PDB file of C-alpha atoms and ligand atoms in Angstrom:
ATOM      1  CA  MET A 186      -1.379 -14.893   1.154  1.00 91.00           C
ATOM      2  CA  LYS A 187      -3.300 -14.771   4.368  1.00 96.00           C
ATOM      3  CA  ILE A 188      -2.265 -11.950   6.650  1.00 97.00           C
ATOM      4  CA  SER A 189      -2.941 -12.249  10.328  1.00 97.00           C
ATOM      5  CA  ALA A 190      -2.272  -9.377  12.721  1.00 97.00           C
ATOM      6  CA  GLU A 191      -2.608  -9.973  16.440  1.00 97.00           C
ATOM      7  CA  ASN A 192      -2.728  -7.282  19.108  1.00 97.00           C
ATOM      8  CA  LEU A 193      -0.611  -4.774  17.228  1.00 97.00           C
ATOM      9  CA  THR A 194       0.242  -1.854  19.486  1.00 97.00           C
ATOM     10  CA  LYS A 195       2.484   1.067  18.574  1.00 98.00           C
ATOM     11  CA  THR A 196       3.557   3.763  20.983  1.00 97.00           C
ATOM     12  CA  TYR A 197       5.800   6.742  20.378  1.00 95.00           C
ATOM     13  CA  GLY A 198       7.779   8.526  23.087  1.00 92.00           C
ATOM     14  CA  LYS A 199       8.036   7.722  26.785  1.00 90.00           C
ATOM     15  CA  GLY A 200       6.487   8.693  30.126  1.00 89.00           C
ATOM     16  CA  ASP A 201       4.014  11.592  30.124  1.00 89.00           C
ATOM     17  CA  GLY A 202       4.695  12.275  26.465  1.00 90.00           C
ATOM     18  CA  GLN A 203       3.851   8.737  25.344  1.00 92.00           C
ATOM     19  CA  VAL A 204       1.389   8.511  22.441  1.00 93.00           C
ATOM     20  CA  TYR A 205      -0.570   5.362  21.607  1.00 94.00           C
ATOM     21  CA  ALA A 206      -0.747   5.454  17.805  1.00 96.00           C
ATOM     22  CA  LEU A 207      -2.342   1.994  17.698  1.00 97.00           C
ATOM     23  CA  ARG A 208      -3.942  -0.103  20.443  1.00 96.00           C
ATOM     24  CA  ASN A 209      -4.283  -3.897  20.298  1.00 96.00           C
ATOM     25  CA  VAL A 210      -5.321  -4.122  16.673  1.00 97.00           C
ATOM     26  CA  SER A 211      -6.169  -7.619  15.459  1.00 97.00           C
ATOM     27  CA  LEU A 212      -7.130  -8.271  11.868  1.00 97.00           C
ATOM     28  CA  GLU A 213      -7.265 -11.109   9.345  1.00 97.00           C
ATOM     29  CA  ILE A 214      -6.845 -10.298   5.669  1.00 97.00           C
ATOM     30  CA  ASN A 215      -7.716 -13.010   3.167  1.00 96.00           C
ATOM     31  CA  PRO A 216      -6.157 -13.388  -0.286  1.00 96.00           C
ATOM     32  CA  GLY A 217      -7.980 -11.125  -2.762  1.00 95.00           C
ATOM     33  CA  ASP A 218      -9.673  -8.950  -0.125  1.00 96.00           C
ATOM     34  CA  PHE A 219     -10.332  -5.298  -1.022  1.00 96.00           C
ATOM     35  CA  ILE A 220     -10.286  -3.375   2.256  1.00 96.00           C
ATOM     36  CA  SER A 221     -10.679   0.340   2.932  1.00 96.00           C
ATOM     37  CA  ILE A 222      -9.516   2.057   6.108  1.00 96.00           C
ATOM     38  CA  MET A 223     -11.055   5.358   7.190  1.00 96.00           C
ATOM     39  CA  GLY A 224     -10.615   7.493  10.277  1.00 95.00           C
ATOM     40  CA  PRO A 225      -9.868  11.050  11.405  1.00 94.00           C
ATOM     41  CA  SER A 226      -6.427  12.559  10.910  1.00 94.00           C
ATOM     42  CA  GLY A 227      -4.019  11.266  13.565  1.00 95.00           C
ATOM     43  CA  SER A 228      -6.161   8.201  14.355  1.00 96.00           C
ATOM     44  CA  GLY A 229      -3.448   5.694  13.389  1.00 96.00           C
ATOM     45  CA  LYS A 230      -4.243   4.783   9.765  1.00 96.00           C
ATOM     46  CA  SER A 231      -0.732   5.247   8.353  1.00 96.00           C
ATOM     47  CA  THR A 232       0.792   3.571  11.388  1.00 97.00           C
ATOM     48  CA  LEU A 233      -1.401   0.517  10.778  1.00 97.00           C
ATOM     49  CA  LEU A 234      -0.506   0.376   7.075  1.00 97.00           C
ATOM     50  CA  HIS A 235       3.195   0.687   7.863  1.00 97.00           C
ATOM     51  CA  LEU A 236       2.978  -2.137  10.406  1.00 97.00           C
ATOM     52  CA  LEU A 237       0.896  -4.401   8.134  1.00 97.00           C
ATOM     53  CA  SER A 238       3.370  -3.937   5.282  1.00 96.00           C
ATOM     54  CA  GLY A 239       6.480  -4.458   7.401  1.00 95.00           C
ATOM     55  CA  LEU A 240       7.683  -0.879   6.771  1.00 94.00           C
ATOM     56  CA  ASP A 241       7.734  -0.397  10.527  1.00 95.00           C
ATOM     57  CA  LYS A 242       7.663  -2.680  13.587  1.00 95.00           C
ATOM     58  CA  PRO A 243       5.106  -2.564  16.431  1.00 96.00           C
ATOM     59  CA  SER A 244       5.888  -1.954  20.102  1.00 96.00           C
ATOM     60  CA  SER A 245       4.108  -5.265  20.724  1.00 96.00           C
ATOM     61  CA  GLY A 246       2.040  -7.762  18.761  1.00 96.00           C
ATOM     62  CA  GLN A 247       2.523 -10.193  15.902  1.00 95.00           C
ATOM     63  CA  LEU A 248       2.084 -10.225  12.167  1.00 96.00           C
ATOM     64  CA  ASN A 249       2.015 -13.432  10.136  1.00 97.00           C
ATOM     65  CA  TYR A 250       2.012 -13.818   6.376  1.00 97.00           C
ATOM     66  CA  ASP A 251       0.907 -17.410   5.662  1.00 96.00           C
ATOM     67  CA  GLY A 252       2.177 -18.354   9.100  1.00 92.00           C
ATOM     68  CA  ILE A 253       5.535 -16.557   8.768  1.00 94.00           C
ATOM     69  CA  ASP A 254       6.163 -14.072  11.569  1.00 95.00           C
ATOM     70  CA  ILE A 255       7.625 -11.332   9.399  1.00 94.00           C
ATOM     71  CA  TYR A 256       8.893  -9.134  12.245  1.00 94.00           C
ATOM     72  CA  SER A 257      11.177 -12.000  13.297  1.00 94.00           C
ATOM     73  CA  LEU A 258      12.975 -11.858   9.931  1.00 95.00           C
ATOM     74  CA  SER A 259      16.337 -10.101   9.722  1.00 95.00           C
ATOM     75  CA  ASP A 260      16.191  -6.592   8.196  1.00 94.00           C
ATOM     76  CA  LYS A 261      17.685  -7.934   4.981  1.00 94.00           C
ATOM     77  CA  LYS A 262      15.206 -10.814   4.698  1.00 95.00           C
ATOM     78  CA  LEU A 263      12.283  -8.536   5.576  1.00 95.00           C
ATOM     79  CA  ALA A 264      13.349  -6.041   2.884  1.00 93.00           C
ATOM     80  CA  ALA A 265      13.543  -8.863   0.310  1.00 93.00           C
ATOM     81  CA  PHE A 266      10.146 -10.225   1.430  1.00 95.00           C
ATOM     82  CA  ARG A 267       8.605  -6.772   1.079  1.00 94.00           C
ATOM     83  CA  ARG A 268      10.134  -6.217  -2.367  1.00 92.00           C
ATOM     84  CA  ARG A 269       8.782  -9.522  -3.702  1.00 92.00           C
ATOM     85  CA  LYS A 270       5.403  -9.847  -2.024  1.00 95.00           C
ATOM     86  CA  ILE A 271       4.203  -6.329  -1.214  1.00 96.00           C
ATOM     87  CA  GLY A 272       3.534  -3.213  -3.288  1.00 96.00           C
ATOM     88  CA  PHE A 273       3.142   0.130  -1.506  1.00 96.00           C
ATOM     89  CA  VAL A 274       1.632   3.310  -2.983  1.00 95.00           C
ATOM     90  CA  PHE A 275       2.302   6.516  -1.046  1.00 94.00           C
ATOM     91  CA  GLN A 276       0.239   9.706  -0.981  1.00 92.00           C
ATOM     92  CA  GLN A 277       3.389  11.707  -1.855  1.00 93.00           C
ATOM     93  CA  PHE A 278       4.329   9.318  -4.725  1.00 96.00           C
ATOM     94  CA  ASN A 279       7.939   8.988  -3.395  1.00 96.00           C
ATOM     95  CA  LEU A 280       9.517   8.780  -6.852  1.00 97.00           C
ATOM     96  CA  LEU A 281      13.296   9.262  -7.037  1.00 98.00           C
ATOM     97  CA  PRO A 282      13.759  12.697  -8.715  1.00 98.00           C
ATOM     98  CA  PRO A 283      16.937  11.973 -10.761  1.00 98.00           C
ATOM     99  CA  LEU A 284      15.512   8.778 -12.264  1.00 98.00           C
ATOM    100  CA  ASP A 285      13.078   8.784 -15.162  1.00 98.00           C
ATOM    101  CA  ALA A 286       9.684   7.073 -14.945  1.00 98.00           C
ATOM    102  CA  LEU A 287      10.932   3.776 -16.386  1.00 98.00           C
ATOM    103  CA  GLU A 288      13.908   3.647 -14.012  1.00 97.00           C
ATOM    104  CA  ASN A 289      11.626   4.405 -11.064  1.00 98.00           C
ATOM    105  CA  ILE A 290       9.213   1.652 -12.119  1.00 98.00           C
ATOM    106  CA  CYS A 291      11.980  -0.954 -12.492  1.00 97.00           C
ATOM    107  CA  MET A 292      13.827  -0.023  -9.262  1.00 95.00           C
ATOM    108  CA  PRO A 293      12.279  -2.799  -7.074  1.00 94.00           C
ATOM    109  CA  LEU A 294      13.408  -5.402  -9.630  1.00 95.00           C
ATOM    110  CA  LEU A 295      16.896  -3.931 -10.015  1.00 94.00           C
ATOM    111  CA  LEU A 296      17.357  -4.061  -6.229  1.00 91.00           C
ATOM    112  CA  ASP A 297      16.735  -7.802  -6.587  1.00 90.00           C
ATOM    113  CA  LYS A 298      19.046  -8.016  -9.617  1.00 92.00           C
ATOM    114  CA  ARG A 299      16.080  -8.971 -11.803  1.00 93.00           C
ATOM    115  CA  GLN A 300      15.088  -7.692 -15.231  1.00 93.00           C
ATOM    116  CA  PRO A 301      11.542  -6.599 -16.040  1.00 93.00           C
ATOM    117  CA  ASP A 302       9.412  -8.933 -18.124  1.00 94.00           C
ATOM    118  CA  ALA A 303       8.972  -6.831 -21.287  1.00 95.00           C
ATOM    119  CA  ASP A 304       5.431  -8.056 -22.022  1.00 95.00           C
ATOM    120  CA  TYR A 305       4.216  -7.396 -18.492  1.00 94.00           C
ATOM    121  CA  LEU A 306       5.913  -3.976 -18.388  1.00 95.00           C
ATOM    122  CA  ASN A 307       4.258  -2.973 -21.671  1.00 95.00           C
ATOM    123  CA  ARG A 308       0.836  -4.166 -20.562  1.00 92.00           C
ATOM    124  CA  LEU A 309       1.159  -2.416 -17.203  1.00 93.00           C
ATOM    125  CA  CYS A 310       2.268   0.904 -18.704  1.00 95.00           C
ATOM    126  CA  GLY A 311      -0.457   0.651 -21.369  1.00 93.00           C
ATOM    127  CA  LEU A 312      -3.128   0.015 -18.752  1.00 90.00           C
ATOM    128  CA  LEU A 313      -1.871   2.918 -16.624  1.00 92.00           C
ATOM    129  CA  GLY A 314      -1.645   5.244 -19.668  1.00 93.00           C
ATOM    130  CA  ILE A 315       2.016   6.140 -19.137  1.00 96.00           C
ATOM    131  CA  ALA A 316       3.655   4.338 -22.082  1.00 96.00           C
ATOM    132  CA  ASP A 317       4.581   7.674 -23.723  1.00 97.00           C
ATOM    133  CA  ARG A 318       5.944   9.172 -20.494  1.00 97.00           C
ATOM    134  CA  LEU A 319       8.544   6.567 -19.553  1.00 97.00           C
ATOM    135  CA  ARG A 320      11.588   8.710 -20.411  1.00 98.00           C
ATOM    136  CA  HIS A 321      10.329  11.733 -18.466  1.00 98.00           C
ATOM    137  CA  LEU A 322      11.689  12.751 -15.080  1.00 98.00           C
ATOM    138  CA  PRO A 323       9.175  12.969 -12.196  1.00 98.00           C
ATOM    139  CA  HIS A 324       9.179  16.807 -12.263  1.00 98.00           C
ATOM    140  CA  GLU A 325       8.043  16.637 -15.896  1.00 98.00           C
ATOM    141  CA  LEU A 326       4.921  14.662 -14.968  1.00 97.00           C
ATOM    142  CA  SER A 327       1.528  15.773 -13.639  1.00 96.00           C
ATOM    143  CA  GLY A 328       0.397  14.572 -10.190  1.00 95.00           C
ATOM    144  CA  GLY A 329      -1.883  11.950 -11.724  1.00 95.00           C
ATOM    145  CA  GLN A 330       0.931  10.705 -13.998  1.00 96.00           C
ATOM    146  CA  LYS A 331       3.353  10.544 -11.060  1.00 96.00           C
ATOM    147  CA  GLN A 332       0.894   8.428  -9.089  1.00 94.00           C
ATOM    148  CA  ARG A 333       0.328   6.135 -12.070  1.00 94.00           C
ATOM    149  CA  VAL A 334       4.120   5.680 -12.340  1.00 97.00           C
ATOM    150  CA  ALA A 335       4.207   4.952  -8.597  1.00 96.00           C
ATOM    151  CA  ILE A 336       1.436   2.352  -9.048  1.00 95.00           C
ATOM    152  CA  ALA A 337       3.438   0.725 -11.871  1.00 96.00           C
ATOM    153  CA  ARG A 338       6.465   0.616  -9.535  1.00 97.00           C
ATOM    154  CA  ALA A 339       4.313  -1.036  -6.848  1.00 95.00           C
ATOM    155  CA  LEU A 340       3.033  -3.610  -9.354  1.00 94.00           C
ATOM    156  CA  ILE A 341       6.157  -4.392 -11.382  1.00 95.00           C
ATOM    157  CA  THR A 342       7.103  -7.318  -9.115  1.00 94.00           C
ATOM    158  CA  GLN A 343       3.533  -8.689  -9.357  1.00 93.00           C
ATOM    159  CA  PRO A 344       3.125  -8.544  -5.567  1.00 95.00           C
ATOM    160  CA  GLU A 345       0.409 -10.495  -3.793  1.00 95.00           C
ATOM    161  CA  VAL A 346      -0.645  -7.544  -1.661  1.00 97.00           C
ATOM    162  CA  ILE A 347      -0.941  -3.837  -2.497  1.00 96.00           C
ATOM    163  CA  PHE A 348      -1.122  -1.229   0.269  1.00 97.00           C
ATOM    164  CA  ALA A 349      -2.091   2.317  -0.704  1.00 96.00           C
ATOM    165  CA  ASP A 350      -1.897   5.226   1.767  1.00 95.00           C
ATOM    166  CA  GLU A 351      -4.339   7.878   0.512  1.00 93.00           C
ATOM    167  CA  PRO A 352      -3.232   7.383  -3.106  1.00 93.00           C
ATOM    168  CA  THR A 353      -5.633  10.091  -4.319  1.00 92.00           C
ATOM    169  CA  GLY A 354      -4.908  12.522  -1.452  1.00 90.00           C
ATOM    170  CA  ASN A 355      -2.615  14.762  -3.529  1.00 90.00           C
ATOM    171  CA  LEU A 356      -4.638  14.655  -6.720  1.00 89.00           C
ATOM    172  CA  ASP A 357      -7.479  16.733  -8.125  1.00 91.00           C
ATOM    173  CA  SER A 358     -10.807  14.921  -8.179  1.00 90.00           C
ATOM    174  CA  GLN A 359     -10.572  13.890 -11.838  1.00 91.00           C
ATOM    175  CA  SER A 360      -7.050  12.393 -11.591  1.00 89.00           C
ATOM    176  CA  GLY A 361      -7.965  10.882  -8.217  1.00 89.00           C
ATOM    177  CA  GLY A 362     -11.017   9.217  -9.745  1.00 90.00           C
ATOM    178  CA  GLU A 363      -8.871   7.837 -12.600  1.00 89.00           C
ATOM    179  CA  VAL A 364      -6.211   6.494 -10.223  1.00 88.00           C
ATOM    180  CA  MET A 365      -8.848   4.850  -8.038  1.00 90.00           C
ATOM    181  CA  ALA A 366     -10.609   3.306 -11.054  1.00 90.00           C
ATOM    182  CA  LEU A 367      -7.255   1.848 -12.158  1.00 89.00           C
ATOM    183  CA  LEU A 368      -6.486   0.376  -8.735  1.00 91.00           C
ATOM    184  CA  ARG A 369      -9.939  -1.172  -8.623  1.00 91.00           C
ATOM    185  CA  GLN A 370      -9.613  -2.553 -12.152  1.00 91.00           C
ATOM    186  CA  ILE A 371      -6.209  -4.071 -11.315  1.00 91.00           C
ATOM    187  CA  HIS A 372      -7.650  -5.643  -8.164  1.00 92.00           C
ATOM    188  CA  GLN A 373     -10.541  -7.134 -10.146  1.00 92.00           C
ATOM    189  CA  GLN A 374      -8.293  -8.436 -12.945  1.00 91.00           C
ATOM    190  CA  THR A 375      -5.463  -9.868 -10.868  1.00 91.00           C
ATOM    191  CA  GLY A 376      -7.137 -10.841  -7.598  1.00 92.00           C
ATOM    192  CA  GLN A 377      -4.289  -9.159  -5.709  1.00 94.00           C
ATOM    193  CA  THR A 378      -5.177  -8.115  -2.171  1.00 96.00           C
ATOM    194  CA  LEU A 379      -5.778  -4.345  -1.943  1.00 96.00           C
ATOM    195  CA  VAL A 380      -5.743  -2.386   1.315  1.00 97.00           C
ATOM    196  CA  ILE A 381      -6.334   1.325   0.930  1.00 96.00           C
ATOM    197  CA  ILE A 382      -6.520   4.287   3.298  1.00 95.00           C
ATOM    198  CA  THR A 383      -8.906   6.993   2.212  1.00 92.00           C
ATOM    199  CA  HIS A 384     -10.772  10.047   3.471  1.00 88.00           C
ATOM    200  CA  ASP A 385     -13.320   9.646   0.715  1.00 88.00           C
ATOM    201  CA  PRO A 386     -16.496   7.732   1.689  1.00 90.00           C
ATOM    202  CA  GLN A 387     -17.199   7.001  -1.989  1.00 88.00           C
ATOM    203  CA  ILE A 388     -13.831   5.271  -2.384  1.00 88.00           C
ATOM    204  CA  ALA A 389     -14.284   3.450   0.920  1.00 91.00           C
ATOM    205  CA  GLY A 390     -17.690   2.297  -0.302  1.00 89.00           C
ATOM    206  CA  LEU A 391     -16.081   0.496  -3.264  1.00 90.00           C
ATOM    207  CA  ALA A 392     -14.285  -1.880  -0.916  1.00 94.00           C
ATOM    208  CA  GLN A 393     -15.715  -5.246   0.144  1.00 93.00           C
ATOM    209  CA  ARG A 394     -14.587  -4.677   3.728  1.00 95.00           C
ATOM    210  CA  ARG A 395     -14.647  -1.292   5.434  1.00 96.00           C
ATOM    211  CA  LEU A 396     -12.528  -0.666   8.505  1.00 96.00           C
ATOM    212  CA  GLN A 397     -12.491   2.376  10.712  1.00 96.00           C
ATOM    213  CA  ILE A 398      -9.857   3.568  13.162  1.00 97.00           C
ATOM    214  CA  ILE A 399     -10.604   5.977  15.963  1.00 96.00           C
ATOM    215  CA  ASP A 400      -7.933   6.794  18.556  1.00 96.00           C
ATOM    216  CA  GLY A 401      -5.814   3.844  17.472  1.00 96.00           C
ATOM    217  CA  GLN A 402      -8.661   1.341  17.804  1.00 97.00           C
ATOM    218  CA  LEU A 403      -9.924  -0.605  14.829  1.00 96.00           C
ATOM    219  CA  SER A 404     -13.493  -1.635  14.074  1.00 95.00           C
ATOM    220  CA  GLU A 405     -15.065  -3.249  11.025  1.00 92.00           C
ATOM    221  CA  GLN A 406     -18.300  -1.971   9.563  1.00 85.00           C
ATOM    222  CA  ILE A 407     -20.714  -4.753   8.757  1.00 72.00           C
ATOM    223  CA  SER A 408     -22.706  -4.057   5.605  1.00 63.00           C
ATOM    224  CA  VAL A 409     -26.505  -4.010   5.829  1.00 53.00           C
ATOM    225  CA  GLN A 410     -26.806  -7.180   3.675  1.00 55.00           C
ATOM    226  CA  GLU A 411     -24.575  -9.143   6.058  1.00 54.00           C
ATOM    227  CA  ALA A 412     -26.094  -7.842   9.295  1.00 49.00           C
TER     228      ALA A 412
HETATM  229  P1  ADP B 142      -3.216   9.007  10.501  1.00 57.15           P
HETATM  230  O1  ADP B 142      -2.538   8.250   9.398  1.00 57.15           O
HETATM  231  O2  ADP B 142      -4.563   8.427  10.860  1.00 57.15           O
HETATM  232  O3  ADP B 142      -3.298  10.481  10.239  1.00 57.15           O
HETATM  233  P2  ADP B 142      -0.830   8.345  12.026  1.00 57.15           P
HETATM  234  O4  ADP B 142      -0.776   6.861  11.986  1.00 57.15           O
HETATM  235  O5  ADP B 142       0.079   9.090  11.103  1.00 57.15           O
HETATM  236  O6  ADP B 142      -2.351   8.825  11.833  1.00 57.15           O
HETATM  237  O7  ADP B 142      -0.505   8.843  13.519  1.00 57.15           O
HETATM  238  C1  ADP B 142      -1.148   8.313  14.680  1.00 57.15           C
HETATM  239  C2  ADP B 142      -0.647   9.032  15.920  1.00 57.15           C
HETATM  240  O8  ADP B 142       0.735   8.727  16.126  1.00 57.15           O
HETATM  241  C3  ADP B 142      -0.726  10.551  15.825  1.00 57.15           C
HETATM  242  O9  ADP B 142      -1.045  11.051  17.113  1.00 57.15           O
HETATM  243  C4  ADP B 142       0.678  10.947  15.423  1.00 57.15           C
HETATM  244  O10 ADP B 142       0.978  12.252  15.864  1.00 57.15           O
HETATM  245  C5  ADP B 142       1.518   9.894  16.143  1.00 57.15           C
HETATM  246  N1  ADP B 142       2.791   9.626  15.408  1.00 57.15           N
HETATM  247  C6  ADP B 142       2.906   9.077  14.180  1.00 57.15           C
HETATM  248  N2  ADP B 142       4.208   8.946  13.833  1.00 57.15           N
HETATM  249  C7  ADP B 142       4.932   9.431  14.870  1.00 57.15           C
HETATM  250  C8  ADP B 142       6.346   9.567  15.150  1.00 57.15           C
HETATM  251  N3  ADP B 142       7.264   9.162  14.259  1.00 57.15           N
HETATM  252  N4  ADP B 142       6.699  10.111  16.333  1.00 57.15           N
HETATM  253  C9  ADP B 142       5.778  10.484  17.254  1.00 57.15           C
HETATM  254  N5  ADP B 142       4.440  10.377  17.063  1.00 57.15           N
HETATM  255  C10 ADP B 142       4.016   9.865  15.897  1.00 57.15           C
END
């Protein structure tokens, strides 16, 4: 799916206290792109990811997925669109504590009254190295395992686009490296679009396109070969 964002602006608050989290951001994302987004804390990275994924709506601007203006969809239709087309990986994992790993992974399908494809589920859990942890509750898992469960949950619907908001931010460097290697491998194998926020220049360097946000304004870094 081609994603086209035009003049996305997000403000919080009113009057003197108004904050511009994002200013007139325009961006085209092509199917299969691997994009990293860097920028100082508070520069607007999470806001941009939330707007691009339809988790939040802008104060002004447009977002089209293959020509569909997704902010014009009803809340119910937007939620269904997000569940089917978009996977989101959070820094804080956001697993539901009373549900075991398998139940967490299958939740997006259950919300759509769908059953997991057993072959795909097995392959996914094998690839992510969590096949023997599926009956454990989140508090029984390490940080790296929790994030791998969260990645499985993001991928169970075979979404076309994966957004990841500092997926290694809460992990030690070894688990973070493993999680990042898995995301990269999945992107290479499936051709799914991957958009990732990171503080880590090494991770950002893996991406084909590198974006930077400063004070809510987006710029793209052109690699030396292209310049
Ligand atoms: P980053 O992800 O780069 O750390 P954010 O997108 O979280 O930055 O935030 C961008 C700016 O918007 C910051 O100044 C932040 O304080 C502000 N902001 C984010 N969310 C809210 C909110 N819900 N209410 C008020 N201000 C917010």
